[in-house]
Amino acid sequence: MGSEGPPAVTIHVTGFKKFHGVAENPTETIVGNLKEYMKKKGMPKGVILGSCSVLETAGQGAVAPLYQTFQSSIKSKDSESSSPGRIIWIHFGVNSGATRFAIEHQAVNEATFRCPDELGWKPQKVPIIPSDGEISRVRESSFTCKAKVLGRVKLFAIDLEVSELLIPFFLITMFTVSNYAIGFLERFVVKNTVLGSNAVVRVSSSHCTQTTLPVEDLTKILTKKGYEVMASDDAGRFVCNYVYYHSLRFADENGTKSLFVHVPLFLTIDEETQMQFAASLLEVLASLY
């Protein structure tokens, strides 16, 4: 009585089918075999493995069935008589040029496909969700300073072109892309630049949304377990980013969590190691959430 502990975490997993240049997608194998693999290995305490879905590598071809699964998982959660279950979505995608796993911090509201998806769609510089705004917003501030233009700094989705500044690097990294962050940078630049000659601050940003899961902690723990893994701020602009953006928005609106993980080809990290990584990821997520 009263010592049952927190409710179990339900984890839904998706992967992708083949696409241009990748005839065999490792995430199709990982997701297709995960339930059987976990049955043999043993499910981590406090984890329920929900749906394991393999999606078309296509924008709308992936998102339409994904939303159906999203909705069914929410209805299932709402129908439970006990306290609402905790839900995490893990999306696996392949990066054929990668040499290690990458846990993605964020997705950007931009679709720029380097090749047509599996339904022949090849958008270029279009917003994934138009109501979230255009893919890029540019604001300029002119002021006077004694400095020469040093170049450009690109951090996360912020592109900052400024004159010589006295801005510690860590101060920029503290801020995510938002109008508040952009405004702060402009004010900080003006306040901390020696007056004298003309200069312009130009800050542009793409709307992005970030996971609320602790990416850095996940990365550290999985690294200690022996996996080659990194945290990433760039999920690309192809179908992986497209799906992740939709998933993060849905998670934010419905009180769930979402995470995207890029994996290498099996030629780079073999299938058994990748299956072990997926199992370890489930375990670590349950321990942190």
Short mmCIF file of C-alpha atoms in Angstrom, two decimals:
data_model
loop_
_atom_site.label_atom_id
_atom_site.label_comp_id
_atom_site.label_asym_id
_atom_site.label_seq_id
_atom_site.Cartn_x
_atom_site.Cartn_y
_atom_site.Cartn_z
CA MET A 1 0.00 0.00 0.00
CA GLY A 2 1.51 3.26 -1.14
CA SER A 3 4.86 1.62 -2.06
CA GLU A 4 4.14 0.65 -5.64
CA GLY A 5 6.62 3.21 -7.01
CA PRO A 6 6.22 5.30 -10.14
CA PRO A 7 4.15 3.92 -13.03
CA ALA A 8 5.97 2.05 -15.76
CA VAL A 9 7.41 3.91 -18.72
CA THR A 10 5.83 2.85 -22.02
CA ILE A 11 8.33 3.19 -24.85
CA HIS A 12 7.21 3.18 -28.48
CA VAL A 13 9.88 2.72 -31.12
CA THR A 14 10.07 3.53 -34.83
CA GLY A 15 12.58 2.93 -37.59
CA PHE A 16 12.65 3.46 -41.35
CA LYS A 17 12.65 1.34 -44.48
CA LYS A 18 15.18 1.65 -47.29
CA PHE A 19 15.69 4.87 -49.21
CA HIS A 20 17.87 6.37 -51.92
CA GLY A 21 21.45 5.23 -51.37
CA VAL A 22 20.60 2.93 -48.45
CA ALA A 23 19.29 -0.39 -49.76
CA GLU A 24 19.22 -2.01 -46.30
CA ASN A 25 18.27 0.30 -43.47
CA PRO A 26 19.64 -0.98 -40.14
CA THR A 27 16.81 0.68 -38.23
CA GLU A 28 14.29 -1.54 -40.00
CA THR A 29 16.14 -4.56 -38.62
CA ILE A 30 16.60 -3.08 -35.14
CA VAL A 31 12.95 -2.13 -34.72
CA GLY A 32 11.63 -5.25 -36.43
CA ASN A 33 13.61 -7.52 -34.09
CA LEU A 34 13.47 -5.48 -30.89
CA LYS A 35 10.48 -7.16 -29.20
CA GLU A 36 11.89 -10.65 -29.69
CA TYR A 37 15.35 -9.48 -28.64
CA MET A 38 14.03 -7.91 -25.44
CA LYS A 39 11.95 -10.99 -24.68
CA LYS A 40 15.14 -13.08 -24.70
CA LYS A 41 17.26 -10.50 -22.91
CA GLY A 42 14.67 -9.48 -20.35
CA MET A 43 12.84 -6.18 -20.20
CA PRO A 44 14.35 -3.56 -17.85
CA LYS A 45 12.35 -3.02 -14.68
CA GLY A 46 9.69 -0.37 -15.10
CA VAL A 47 9.63 -0.53 -18.91
CA ILE A 48 6.78 -1.57 -21.16
CA LEU A 49 7.79 -1.91 -24.80
CA GLY A 50 4.84 -0.59 -26.78
CA SER A 51 4.54 -0.43 -30.55
CA CYS A 52 7.52 -1.08 -32.82
CA SER A 53 6.77 0.47 -36.20
CA VAL A 54 8.80 0.68 -39.39
CA LEU A 55 7.96 3.79 -41.40
CA GLU A 56 8.32 4.67 -45.04
CA THR A 57 11.28 6.96 -45.61
CA ALA A 58 8.96 9.67 -46.87
CA GLY A 59 7.68 12.86 -45.31
CA GLN A 60 3.92 12.40 -45.45
CA GLY A 61 4.30 8.66 -45.95
CA ALA A 62 5.88 8.42 -42.50
CA VAL A 63 3.94 11.11 -40.64
CA ALA A 64 0.40 9.98 -41.49
CA PRO A 65 0.68 6.48 -39.93
CA LEU A 66 2.85 7.89 -37.14
CA TYR A 67 0.07 10.24 -36.04
CA GLN A 68 -2.36 7.32 -35.99
CA THR A 69 -0.02 5.50 -33.61
CA PHE A 70 0.45 8.67 -31.55
CA GLN A 71 -3.29 9.05 -31.12
CA SER A 72 -3.86 5.41 -30.24
CA SER A 73 -1.15 5.55 -27.58
CA ILE A 74 -2.72 8.65 -26.02
CA LYS A 75 -6.18 7.05 -26.00
CA SER A 76 -4.70 3.98 -24.34
CA LYS A 77 -3.05 6.17 -21.70
CA ASP A 78 -6.24 8.11 -21.05
CA SER A 79 -8.26 4.92 -20.63
CA GLU A 80 -6.07 3.61 -17.80
CA SER A 81 -7.76 3.72 -14.42
CA SER A 82 -4.50 4.26 -12.54
CA SER A 83 -2.33 7.35 -12.75
CA PRO A 84 -1.48 8.27 -16.35
CA GLY A 85 1.31 6.18 -17.77
CA ARG A 86 4.54 7.78 -18.92
CA ILE A 87 5.20 7.59 -22.64
CA ILE A 88 8.44 7.97 -24.58
CA TRP A 89 8.82 7.82 -28.34
CA ILE A 90 12.21 6.69 -29.65
CA HIS A 91 12.82 7.21 -33.36
CA PHE A 92 15.79 5.46 -34.94
CA GLY A 93 17.21 6.68 -38.24
CA VAL A 94 20.38 5.86 -40.13
CA ASN A 95 23.26 8.16 -40.95
CA SER A 96 25.22 6.22 -43.55
CA GLY A 97 28.34 8.34 -43.00
CA ALA A 98 28.37 8.06 -39.21
CA THR A 99 30.92 6.12 -37.19
CA ARG A 100 29.00 6.26 -33.89
CA PHE A 101 25.52 6.70 -32.47
CA ALA A 102 24.13 10.24 -32.22
CA ILE A 103 21.39 11.32 -29.82
CA GLU A 104 19.61 14.34 -31.26
CA HIS A 105 18.81 17.36 -29.09
CA GLN A 106 16.41 19.03 -31.50
CA ALA A 107 14.57 19.22 -34.81
CA VAL A 108 14.27 22.27 -37.05
CA ASN A 109 11.16 23.52 -38.85
CA GLU A 110 12.70 23.09 -42.28
CA ALA A 111 12.42 20.44 -44.98
CA THR A 112 15.24 20.51 -47.52
CA PHE A 113 15.56 16.98 -48.86
CA ARG A 114 18.90 16.17 -50.49
CA CYS A 115 17.17 13.55 -52.63
CA PRO A 116 13.53 12.62 -53.30
CA ASP A 117 11.91 10.61 -50.52
CA GLU A 118 10.39 7.22 -51.27
CA LEU A 119 7.19 8.88 -52.54
CA GLY A 120 9.12 11.18 -54.86
CA TRP A 121 8.85 14.36 -52.76
CA LYS A 122 11.87 16.67 -52.66
CA PRO A 123 11.01 19.88 -50.78
CA GLN A 124 13.54 22.70 -50.70
CA LYS A 125 13.62 25.25 -47.87
CA VAL A 126 9.98 24.87 -46.85
CA PRO A 127 8.65 24.89 -43.28
CA ILE A 128 7.49 21.54 -41.93
CA ILE A 129 4.70 23.25 -39.99
CA PRO A 130 3.87 26.54 -41.78
CA SER A 131 1.97 27.88 -38.77
CA ASP A 132 5.22 27.77 -36.78
CA GLY A 133 6.67 30.43 -39.06
CA GLU A 134 9.07 30.67 -41.95
CA ILE A 135 12.23 28.60 -41.95
CA SER A 136 14.41 31.64 -41.31
CA ARG A 137 13.88 34.92 -39.50
CA VAL A 138 16.44 37.70 -39.83
CA ARG A 139 16.79 40.67 -37.52
CA GLU A 140 19.43 43.39 -37.79
CA SER A 141 20.70 45.93 -35.30
CA SER A 142 23.07 48.74 -36.27
CA PHE A 143 25.31 50.35 -33.71
CA THR A 144 28.69 52.05 -33.38
CA CYS A 145 31.84 50.28 -32.26
CA LYS A 146 35.59 50.32 -32.61
CA ALA A 147 36.13 46.96 -34.22
CA LYS A 148 36.62 45.07 -37.44
CA VAL A 149 34.33 42.33 -38.75
CA LEU A 150 35.71 38.98 -37.69
CA GLY A 151 33.29 36.74 -39.57
CA ARG A 152 30.35 34.56 -38.64
CA VAL A 153 29.53 32.36 -35.70
CA LYS A 154 27.00 29.58 -36.14
CA LEU A 155 25.80 27.90 -32.99
CA PHE A 156 22.77 25.60 -32.82
CA ALA A 157 20.39 27.33 -35.27
CA ILE A 158 21.72 30.84 -34.59
CA ASP A 159 23.77 32.50 -37.31
CA LEU A 160 25.53 35.53 -35.85
CA GLU A 161 27.47 37.99 -37.99
CA VAL A 162 29.17 40.62 -35.88
CA SER A 163 32.16 42.83 -35.47
CA GLU A 164 34.91 42.10 -32.96
CA LEU A 165 33.11 41.27 -29.72
CA LEU A 166 33.98 40.68 -26.12
CA ILE A 167 31.47 37.82 -25.70
CA PRO A 168 32.55 34.74 -23.78
CA PHE A 169 31.62 31.68 -25.81
CA PHE A 170 29.77 30.03 -22.92
CA LEU A 171 27.33 32.94 -22.71
CA ILE A 172 26.11 32.22 -26.23
CA THR A 173 25.73 28.50 -25.55
CA MET A 174 23.38 29.17 -22.63
CA PHE A 175 20.57 30.23 -24.95
CA THR A 176 18.34 28.25 -27.28
CA VAL A 177 16.93 29.75 -30.45
CA SER A 178 14.12 32.09 -29.57
CA ASN A 179 13.24 35.73 -29.97
CA TYR A 180 14.37 36.24 -26.38
CA ALA A 181 17.77 34.75 -27.10
CA ILE A 182 18.18 36.79 -30.27
CA GLY A 183 17.21 39.95 -28.46
CA PHE A 184 19.62 39.19 -25.63
CA LEU A 185 22.50 38.67 -28.02
CA GLU A 186 21.78 41.98 -29.71
CA ARG A 187 21.67 43.82 -26.39
CA PHE A 188 24.80 42.07 -25.12
CA VAL A 189 26.72 42.93 -28.29
CA VAL A 190 25.83 46.60 -28.04
CA LYS A 191 26.60 46.80 -24.33
CA ASN A 192 29.98 45.08 -24.54
CA THR A 193 31.48 46.63 -27.66
CA VAL A 194 33.83 49.61 -27.49
CA LEU A 195 32.23 52.61 -29.22
CA GLY A 196 33.97 54.09 -32.23
CA SER A 197 33.07 52.89 -35.74
CA ASN A 198 30.06 51.39 -37.51
CA ALA A 199 29.01 47.75 -37.34
CA VAL A 200 25.92 45.59 -37.79
CA VAL A 201 24.64 42.62 -35.84
CA ARG A 202 22.62 40.26 -38.00
CA VAL A 203 20.99 37.30 -36.28
CA SER A 204 18.98 34.71 -38.17
CA SER A 205 17.30 31.62 -36.79
CA SER A 206 15.23 28.64 -37.86
CA HIS A 207 12.43 27.67 -35.50
CA CYS A 208 13.45 24.53 -33.67
CA THR A 209 11.97 22.42 -30.92
CA GLN A 210 14.00 20.40 -28.45
CA THR A 211 13.54 17.18 -26.56
CA THR A 212 12.92 17.48 -22.84
CA LEU A 213 14.82 14.26 -22.19
CA PRO A 214 18.35 14.64 -20.71
CA VAL A 215 20.45 14.08 -23.82
CA GLU A 216 23.79 14.85 -22.16
CA ASP A 217 23.09 12.45 -19.29
CA LEU A 218 22.00 9.73 -21.71
CA THR A 219 25.17 10.22 -23.73
CA LYS A 220 27.46 10.05 -20.69
CA ILE A 221 25.84 6.90 -19.28
CA LEU A 222 25.82 5.08 -22.62
CA THR A 223 29.45 6.06 -23.20
CA LYS A 224 30.37 4.58 -19.81
CA LYS A 225 28.64 1.38 -20.92
CA GLY A 226 31.16 1.18 -23.76
CA TYR A 227 29.20 2.56 -26.72
CA GLU A 228 30.54 5.07 -29.22
CA VAL A 229 27.87 7.74 -28.82
CA MET A 230 27.64 11.53 -29.06
CA ALA A 231 25.07 14.26 -28.51
CA SER A 232 24.05 16.10 -31.68
CA ASP A 233 22.33 19.41 -32.42
CA ASP A 234 21.68 18.72 -36.11
CA ALA A 235 19.29 15.98 -37.23
CA GLY A 236 19.66 17.10 -40.85
CA ARG A 237 16.84 18.39 -43.04
CA PHE A 238 15.66 15.06 -44.51
CA VAL A 239 12.91 12.69 -43.33
CA CYS A 240 14.57 12.07 -39.95
CA ASN A 241 14.31 15.74 -38.99
CA TYR A 242 10.83 15.90 -40.54
CA VAL A 243 9.52 13.07 -38.37
CA TYR A 244 11.34 14.29 -35.25
CA TYR A 245 9.86 17.78 -35.57
CA HIS A 246 6.33 16.38 -35.76
CA SER A 247 7.02 14.01 -32.87
CA LEU A 248 8.44 16.72 -30.60
CA ARG A 249 5.46 18.98 -31.24
CA PHE A 250 3.04 16.15 -30.48
CA ALA A 251 4.96 15.29 -27.32
CA ASP A 252 4.86 18.89 -26.14
CA GLU A 253 1.12 19.14 -26.75
CA ASN A 254 0.26 15.82 -25.11
CA GLY A 255 2.62 15.47 -22.18
CA THR A 256 4.79 12.71 -23.63
CA LYS A 257 8.51 12.55 -24.49
CA SER A 258 10.32 12.11 -27.78
CA LEU A 259 13.88 11.26 -28.78
CA PHE A 260 15.65 10.68 -32.09
CA VAL A 261 18.76 8.53 -32.39
CA HIS A 262 20.91 8.27 -35.51
CA VAL A 263 22.75 4.98 -35.97
CA PRO A 264 25.52 3.98 -38.39
CA LEU A 265 25.31 1.24 -41.00
CA PHE A 266 25.86 -2.34 -39.87
CA LEU A 267 29.13 -2.27 -41.83
CA THR A 268 30.37 0.30 -39.31
CA ILE A 269 28.80 -1.02 -36.09
CA ASP A 270 27.55 -4.59 -36.34
CA GLU A 271 23.95 -5.66 -35.83
CA GLU A 272 24.45 -7.33 -32.44
CA THR A 273 26.12 -4.24 -30.98
CA GLN A 274 23.33 -2.05 -32.29
CA MET A 275 20.70 -4.32 -30.77
CA GLN A 276 22.56 -4.17 -27.46
CA PHE A 277 22.67 -0.38 -27.74
CA ALA A 278 18.90 -0.20 -28.30
CA ALA A 279 18.31 -2.40 -25.25
CA SER A 280 20.67 -0.28 -23.14
CA LEU A 281 18.91 2.88 -24.29
CA LEU A 282 15.58 1.52 -23.01
CA GLU A 283 17.17 0.71 -19.67
CA VAL A 284 18.86 4.10 -19.26
CA LEU A 285 15.73 6.01 -20.25
CA ALA A 286 13.71 4.13 -17.64
CA SER A 287 16.30 4.94 -14.97
CA LEU A 288 16.37 8.66 -15.81
CA TYR A 289 12.69 9.31 -16.46
#
